[in-house]
CSV table of C-alpha atoms (C1' of nucleotides) in Angstrom, one decimal:
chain,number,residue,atom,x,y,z
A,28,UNK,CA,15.5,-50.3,-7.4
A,29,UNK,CA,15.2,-46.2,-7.3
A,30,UNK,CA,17.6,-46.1,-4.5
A,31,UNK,CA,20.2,-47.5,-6.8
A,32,UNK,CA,20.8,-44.2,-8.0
A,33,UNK,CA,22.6,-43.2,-4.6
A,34,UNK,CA,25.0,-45.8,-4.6
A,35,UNK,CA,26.0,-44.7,-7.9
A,36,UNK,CA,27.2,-41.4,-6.4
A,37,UNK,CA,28.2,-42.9,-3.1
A,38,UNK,CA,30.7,-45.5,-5.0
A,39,UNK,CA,32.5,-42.2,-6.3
A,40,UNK,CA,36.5,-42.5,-5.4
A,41,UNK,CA,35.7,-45.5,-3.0
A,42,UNK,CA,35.1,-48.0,-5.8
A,43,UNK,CA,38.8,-47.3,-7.2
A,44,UNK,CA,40.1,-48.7,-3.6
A,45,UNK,CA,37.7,-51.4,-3.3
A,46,UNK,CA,39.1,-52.9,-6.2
A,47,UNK,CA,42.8,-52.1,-5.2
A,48,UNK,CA,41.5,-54.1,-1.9
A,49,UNK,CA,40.4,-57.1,-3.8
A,50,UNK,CA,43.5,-57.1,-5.8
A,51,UNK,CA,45.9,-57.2,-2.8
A,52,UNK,CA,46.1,-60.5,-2.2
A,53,UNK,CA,45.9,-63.4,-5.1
A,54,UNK,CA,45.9,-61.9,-8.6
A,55,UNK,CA,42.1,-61.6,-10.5
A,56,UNK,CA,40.9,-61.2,-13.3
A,57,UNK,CA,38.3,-58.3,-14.6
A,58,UNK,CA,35.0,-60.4,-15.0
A,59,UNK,CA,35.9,-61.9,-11.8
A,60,UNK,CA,36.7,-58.5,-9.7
A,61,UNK,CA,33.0,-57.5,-11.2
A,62,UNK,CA,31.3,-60.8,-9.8
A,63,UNK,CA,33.0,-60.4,-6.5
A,64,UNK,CA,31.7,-57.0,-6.3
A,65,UNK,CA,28.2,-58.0,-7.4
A,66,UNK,CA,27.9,-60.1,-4.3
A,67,UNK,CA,28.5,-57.0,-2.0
A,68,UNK,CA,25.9,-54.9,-1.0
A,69,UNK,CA,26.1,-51.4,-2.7
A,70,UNK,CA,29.5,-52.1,-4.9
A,71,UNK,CA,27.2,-53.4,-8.3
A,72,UNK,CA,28.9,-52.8,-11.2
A,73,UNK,CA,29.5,-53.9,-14.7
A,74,UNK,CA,32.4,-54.5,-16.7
A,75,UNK,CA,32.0,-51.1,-18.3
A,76,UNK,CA,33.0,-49.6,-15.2
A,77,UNK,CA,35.5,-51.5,-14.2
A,78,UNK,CA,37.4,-52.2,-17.3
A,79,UNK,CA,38.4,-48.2,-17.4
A,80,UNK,CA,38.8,-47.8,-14.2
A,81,UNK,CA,41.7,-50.7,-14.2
A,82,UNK,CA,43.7,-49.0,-16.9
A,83,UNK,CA,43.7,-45.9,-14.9
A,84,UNK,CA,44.9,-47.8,-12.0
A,85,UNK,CA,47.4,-49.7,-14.3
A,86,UNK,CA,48.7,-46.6,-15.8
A,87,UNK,CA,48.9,-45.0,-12.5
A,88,UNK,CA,51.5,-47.9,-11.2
A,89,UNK,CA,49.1,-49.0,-8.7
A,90,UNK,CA,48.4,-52.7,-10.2
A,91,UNK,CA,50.1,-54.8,-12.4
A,92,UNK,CA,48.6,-57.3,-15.0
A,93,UNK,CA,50.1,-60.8,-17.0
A,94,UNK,CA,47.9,-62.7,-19.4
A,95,UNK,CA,47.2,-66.4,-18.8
A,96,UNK,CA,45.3,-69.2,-20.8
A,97,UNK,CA,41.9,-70.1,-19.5
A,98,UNK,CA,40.4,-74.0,-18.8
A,99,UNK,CA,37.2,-72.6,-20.8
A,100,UNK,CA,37.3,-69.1,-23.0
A,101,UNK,CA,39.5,-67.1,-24.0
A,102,UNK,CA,43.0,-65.9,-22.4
A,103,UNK,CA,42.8,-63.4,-19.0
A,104,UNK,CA,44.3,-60.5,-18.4
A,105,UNK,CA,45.2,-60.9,-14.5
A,106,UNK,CA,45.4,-57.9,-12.3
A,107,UNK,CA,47.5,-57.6,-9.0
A,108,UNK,CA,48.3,-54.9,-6.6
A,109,UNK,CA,51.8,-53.1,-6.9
A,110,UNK,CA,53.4,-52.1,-3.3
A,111,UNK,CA,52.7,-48.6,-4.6
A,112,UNK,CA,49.3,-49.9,-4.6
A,113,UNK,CA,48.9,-50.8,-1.2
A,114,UNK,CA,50.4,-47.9,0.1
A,115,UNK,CA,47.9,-46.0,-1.6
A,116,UNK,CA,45.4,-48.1,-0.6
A,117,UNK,CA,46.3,-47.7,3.3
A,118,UNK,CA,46.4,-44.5,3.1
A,119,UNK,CA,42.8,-44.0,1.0
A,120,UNK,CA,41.6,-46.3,4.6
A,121,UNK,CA,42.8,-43.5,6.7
A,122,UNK,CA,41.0,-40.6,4.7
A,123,UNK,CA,38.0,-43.1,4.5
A,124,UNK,CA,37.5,-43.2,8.5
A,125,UNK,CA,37.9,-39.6,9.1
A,126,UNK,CA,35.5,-38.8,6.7
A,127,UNK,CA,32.9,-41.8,7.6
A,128,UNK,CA,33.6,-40.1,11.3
A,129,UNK,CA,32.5,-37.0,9.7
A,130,UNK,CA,29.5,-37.9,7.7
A,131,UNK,CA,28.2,-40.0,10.9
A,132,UNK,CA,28.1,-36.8,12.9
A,133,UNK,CA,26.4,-34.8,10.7
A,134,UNK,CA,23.8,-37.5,10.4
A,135,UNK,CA,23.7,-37.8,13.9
A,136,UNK,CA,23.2,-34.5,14.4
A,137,UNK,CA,20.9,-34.1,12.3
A,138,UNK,CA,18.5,-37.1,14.2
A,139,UNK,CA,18.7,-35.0,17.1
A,140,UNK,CA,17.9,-31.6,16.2
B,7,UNK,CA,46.6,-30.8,0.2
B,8,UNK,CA,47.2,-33.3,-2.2
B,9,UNK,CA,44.9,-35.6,-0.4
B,10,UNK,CA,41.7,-33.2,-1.1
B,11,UNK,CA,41.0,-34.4,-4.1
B,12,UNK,CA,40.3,-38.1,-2.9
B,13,UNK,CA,37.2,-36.1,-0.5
B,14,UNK,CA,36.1,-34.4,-3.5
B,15,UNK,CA,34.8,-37.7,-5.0
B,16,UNK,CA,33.8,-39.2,-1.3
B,17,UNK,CA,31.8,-35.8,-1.0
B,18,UNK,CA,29.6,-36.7,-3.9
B,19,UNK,CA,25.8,-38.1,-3.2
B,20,UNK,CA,26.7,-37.6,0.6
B,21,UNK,CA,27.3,-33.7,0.5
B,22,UNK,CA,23.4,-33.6,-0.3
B,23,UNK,CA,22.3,-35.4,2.8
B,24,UNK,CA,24.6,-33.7,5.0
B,25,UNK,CA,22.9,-30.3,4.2
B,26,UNK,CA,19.8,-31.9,4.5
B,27,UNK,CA,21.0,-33.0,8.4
B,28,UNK,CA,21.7,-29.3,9.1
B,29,UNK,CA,18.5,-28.2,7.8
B,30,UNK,CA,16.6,-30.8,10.3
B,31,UNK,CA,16.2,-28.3,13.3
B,32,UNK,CA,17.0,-24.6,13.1
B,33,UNK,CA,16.7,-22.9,9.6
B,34,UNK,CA,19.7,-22.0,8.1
B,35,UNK,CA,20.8,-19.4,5.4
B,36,UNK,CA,23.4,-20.5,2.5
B,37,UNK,CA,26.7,-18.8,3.7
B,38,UNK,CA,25.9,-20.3,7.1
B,39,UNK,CA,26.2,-24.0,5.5
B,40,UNK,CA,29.2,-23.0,4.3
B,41,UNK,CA,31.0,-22.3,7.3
B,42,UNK,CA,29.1,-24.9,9.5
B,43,UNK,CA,30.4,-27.4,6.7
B,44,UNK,CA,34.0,-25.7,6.6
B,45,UNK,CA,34.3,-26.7,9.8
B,46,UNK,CA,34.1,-30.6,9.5
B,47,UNK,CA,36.5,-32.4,8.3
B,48,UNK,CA,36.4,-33.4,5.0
B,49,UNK,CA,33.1,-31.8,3.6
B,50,UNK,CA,34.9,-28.1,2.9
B,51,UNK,CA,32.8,-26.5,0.3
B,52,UNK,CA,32.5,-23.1,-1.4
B,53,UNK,CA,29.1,-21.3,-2.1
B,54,UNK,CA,29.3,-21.8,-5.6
B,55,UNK,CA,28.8,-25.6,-4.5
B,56,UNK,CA,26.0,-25.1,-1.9
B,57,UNK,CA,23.7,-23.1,-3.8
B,58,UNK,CA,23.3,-25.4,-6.7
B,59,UNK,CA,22.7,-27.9,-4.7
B,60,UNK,CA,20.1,-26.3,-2.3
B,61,UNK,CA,18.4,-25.2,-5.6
B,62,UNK,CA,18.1,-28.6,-6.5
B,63,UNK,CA,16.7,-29.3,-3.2
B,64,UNK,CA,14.2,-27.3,-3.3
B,65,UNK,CA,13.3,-28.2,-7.0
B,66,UNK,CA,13.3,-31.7,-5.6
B,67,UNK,CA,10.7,-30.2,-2.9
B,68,UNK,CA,13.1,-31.5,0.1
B,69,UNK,CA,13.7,-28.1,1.6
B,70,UNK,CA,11.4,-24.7,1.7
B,71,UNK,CA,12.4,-21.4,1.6
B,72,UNK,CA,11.6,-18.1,2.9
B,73,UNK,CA,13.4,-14.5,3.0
B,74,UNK,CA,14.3,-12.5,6.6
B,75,UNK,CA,15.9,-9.4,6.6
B,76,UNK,CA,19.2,-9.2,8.5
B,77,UNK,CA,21.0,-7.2,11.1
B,78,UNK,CA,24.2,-6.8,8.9
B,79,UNK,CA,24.1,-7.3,5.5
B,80,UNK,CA,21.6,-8.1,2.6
B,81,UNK,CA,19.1,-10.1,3.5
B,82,UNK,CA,19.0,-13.7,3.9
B,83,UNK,CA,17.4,-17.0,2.3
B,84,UNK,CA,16.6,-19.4,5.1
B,85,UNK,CA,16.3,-23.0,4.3
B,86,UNK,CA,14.5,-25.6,6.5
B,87,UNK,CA,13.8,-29.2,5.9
B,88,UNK,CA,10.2,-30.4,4.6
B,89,UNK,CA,8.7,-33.7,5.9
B,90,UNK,CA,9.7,-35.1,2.7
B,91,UNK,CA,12.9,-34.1,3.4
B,92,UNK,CA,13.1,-35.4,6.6
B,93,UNK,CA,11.5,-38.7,5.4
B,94,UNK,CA,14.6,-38.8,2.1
B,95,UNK,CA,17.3,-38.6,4.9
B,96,UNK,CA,16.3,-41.2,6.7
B,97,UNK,CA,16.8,-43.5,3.7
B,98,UNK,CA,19.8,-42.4,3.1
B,99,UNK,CA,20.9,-42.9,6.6
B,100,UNK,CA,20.0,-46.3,6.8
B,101,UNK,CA,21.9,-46.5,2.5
B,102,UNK,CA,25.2,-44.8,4.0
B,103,UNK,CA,25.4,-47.3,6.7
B,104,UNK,CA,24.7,-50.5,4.7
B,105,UNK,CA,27.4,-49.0,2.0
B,106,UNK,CA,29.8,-47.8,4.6
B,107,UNK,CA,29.2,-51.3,6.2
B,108,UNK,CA,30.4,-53.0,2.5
B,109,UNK,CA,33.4,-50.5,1.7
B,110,UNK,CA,34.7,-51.4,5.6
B,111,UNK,CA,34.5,-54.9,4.9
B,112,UNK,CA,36.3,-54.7,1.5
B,113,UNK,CA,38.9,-52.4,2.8
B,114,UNK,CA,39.2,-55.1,5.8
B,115,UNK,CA,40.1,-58.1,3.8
B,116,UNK,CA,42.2,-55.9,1.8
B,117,UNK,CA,44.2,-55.6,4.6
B,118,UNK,CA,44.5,-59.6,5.6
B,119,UNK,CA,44.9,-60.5,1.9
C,16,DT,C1',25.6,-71.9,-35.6
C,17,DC,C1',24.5,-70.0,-31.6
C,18,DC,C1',25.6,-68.5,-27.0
C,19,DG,C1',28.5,-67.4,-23.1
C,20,DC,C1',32.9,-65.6,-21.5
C,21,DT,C1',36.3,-62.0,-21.7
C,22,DA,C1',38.4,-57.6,-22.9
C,23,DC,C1',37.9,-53.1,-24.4
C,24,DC,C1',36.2,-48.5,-26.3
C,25,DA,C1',33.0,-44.3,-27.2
C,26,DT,C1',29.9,-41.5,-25.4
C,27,DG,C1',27.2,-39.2,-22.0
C,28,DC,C1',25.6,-37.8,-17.5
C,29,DG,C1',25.7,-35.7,-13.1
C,30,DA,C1',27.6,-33.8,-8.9
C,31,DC,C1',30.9,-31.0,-7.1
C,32,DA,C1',34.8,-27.3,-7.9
C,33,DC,C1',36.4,-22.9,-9.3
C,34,DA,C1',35.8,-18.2,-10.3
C,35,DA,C1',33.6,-14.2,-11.4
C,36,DG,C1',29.7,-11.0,-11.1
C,37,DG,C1',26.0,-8.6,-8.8
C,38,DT,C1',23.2,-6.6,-5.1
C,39,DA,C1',22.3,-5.0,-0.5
C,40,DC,C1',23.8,-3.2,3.9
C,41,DC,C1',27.0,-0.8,6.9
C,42,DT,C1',30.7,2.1,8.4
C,43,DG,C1',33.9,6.0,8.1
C,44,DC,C1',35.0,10.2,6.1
C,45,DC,C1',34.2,14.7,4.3
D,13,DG,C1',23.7,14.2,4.5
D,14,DG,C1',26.0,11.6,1.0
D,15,DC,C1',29.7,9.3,-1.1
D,16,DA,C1',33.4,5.3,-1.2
D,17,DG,C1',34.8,1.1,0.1
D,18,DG,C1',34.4,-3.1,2.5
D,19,DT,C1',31.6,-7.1,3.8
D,20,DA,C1',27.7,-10.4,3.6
D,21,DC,C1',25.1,-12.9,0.7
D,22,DC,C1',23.2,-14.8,-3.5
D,23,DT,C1',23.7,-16.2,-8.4
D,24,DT,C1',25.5,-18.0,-12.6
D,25,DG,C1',28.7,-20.1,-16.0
D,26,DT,C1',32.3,-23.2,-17.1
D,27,DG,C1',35.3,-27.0,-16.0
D,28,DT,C1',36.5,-31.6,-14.2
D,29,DC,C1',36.3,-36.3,-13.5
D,30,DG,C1',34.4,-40.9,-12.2
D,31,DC,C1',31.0,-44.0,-13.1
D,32,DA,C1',27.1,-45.8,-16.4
D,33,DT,C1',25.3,-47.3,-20.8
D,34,DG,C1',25.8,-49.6,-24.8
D,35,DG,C1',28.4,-51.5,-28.3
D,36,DT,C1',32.4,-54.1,-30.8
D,37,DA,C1',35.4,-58.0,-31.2
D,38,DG,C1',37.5,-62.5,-30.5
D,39,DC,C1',37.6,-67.0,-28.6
D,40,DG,C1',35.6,-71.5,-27.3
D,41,DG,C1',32.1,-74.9,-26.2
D,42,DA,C1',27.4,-77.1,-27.0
DNA sequence: TCCGCTACCATGCGACACAAGGTACCTGCC
DNA sequence: GGCAGGTACCTTGTGTCGCATGGTAGCGGA
């Protein structure tokens, strides 16, 4: 699909937080987190991108991770949300709405005139 | 603020369309954007931002240009959307809602998890 | 042996930020 | 009238950073 290409910019600084979302409650995995976002509309991604992006968010204290044996393959490296995390992540929701509020009335606007 | 730098990334792919929303009705000159864009919260930009991006634009044939001289000052490069413009924000109305849609739900069941 | 699952790395691109430079117009002063 | 300085406006170059692409490597099952 062409229009692909705006999702990539649009998942810019949100796709960091949708992941901290996911990770909040039980503790996943990385090929997991990139199926559960490949079932969402707009959130696609590959393991290239999300394999980086969880180191940054493990070296920035915001998840933790423990290994654990598989039932089929090899060993997983499971990732889960710090409290650090969720703070961060509550307060990524706030910036999120004021600036969906603000996008949506420039849009609006823009319908109008 | 420390908490700028988290719009920065949300600004990208969208900061385009939101231009291109201005430009709908009344033409519009660069520095203009600026300040109509200071503004709003969350879409502060500098002119060393805008005009890039309306050069793309206009590369992209989304906008069209022409020159009017000015009471005060040099004079001015309006901008106005084209029909092809109008026709590009429209889809990306209807791809920010679908994303912003997706991110909301994530974010939600962030939040319950 | 081949293939799927899983983790990870190297490299590149693209959009926005930051900052400086340049030109045109106006105003005040002499 | 004409010069100096300030402001409006446009342009350009360099930097930053997150996501994409493609590839490597190891394990395990069919």
């Amino acid at each position: 699909m062409v229009a692909e290409k705006v999702f990539t910019q649009l998942r810019r600084g949100t796709l960091e937080f949708c992941v901290l979302a996911l990770l909040q409650g039980e503790p996943r995995y990385g090929f997991e987190l990139v199926k559960a976002l490949g079932e969402v509309d707009g959130l696609v991604t590959t393991e290239g991108t999300i394999y980086p992006l969880l180191a940054r968010l493990r070296r920035e204290g915001l998840v933790e991770t423990s290994w654990r044996e598989s039932e089929s393959g090899p060993p997983r490296r499971y990732y889960k949300s710090t409290a650090e995390g969720s703070q961060a992540l509550a307060a990524f929701t706030a910036d999120w709405q004021r600036f969906c509020a603000s996008v949506d009335a420039i849009l609006e606007s823009g319908r109008r005139g």
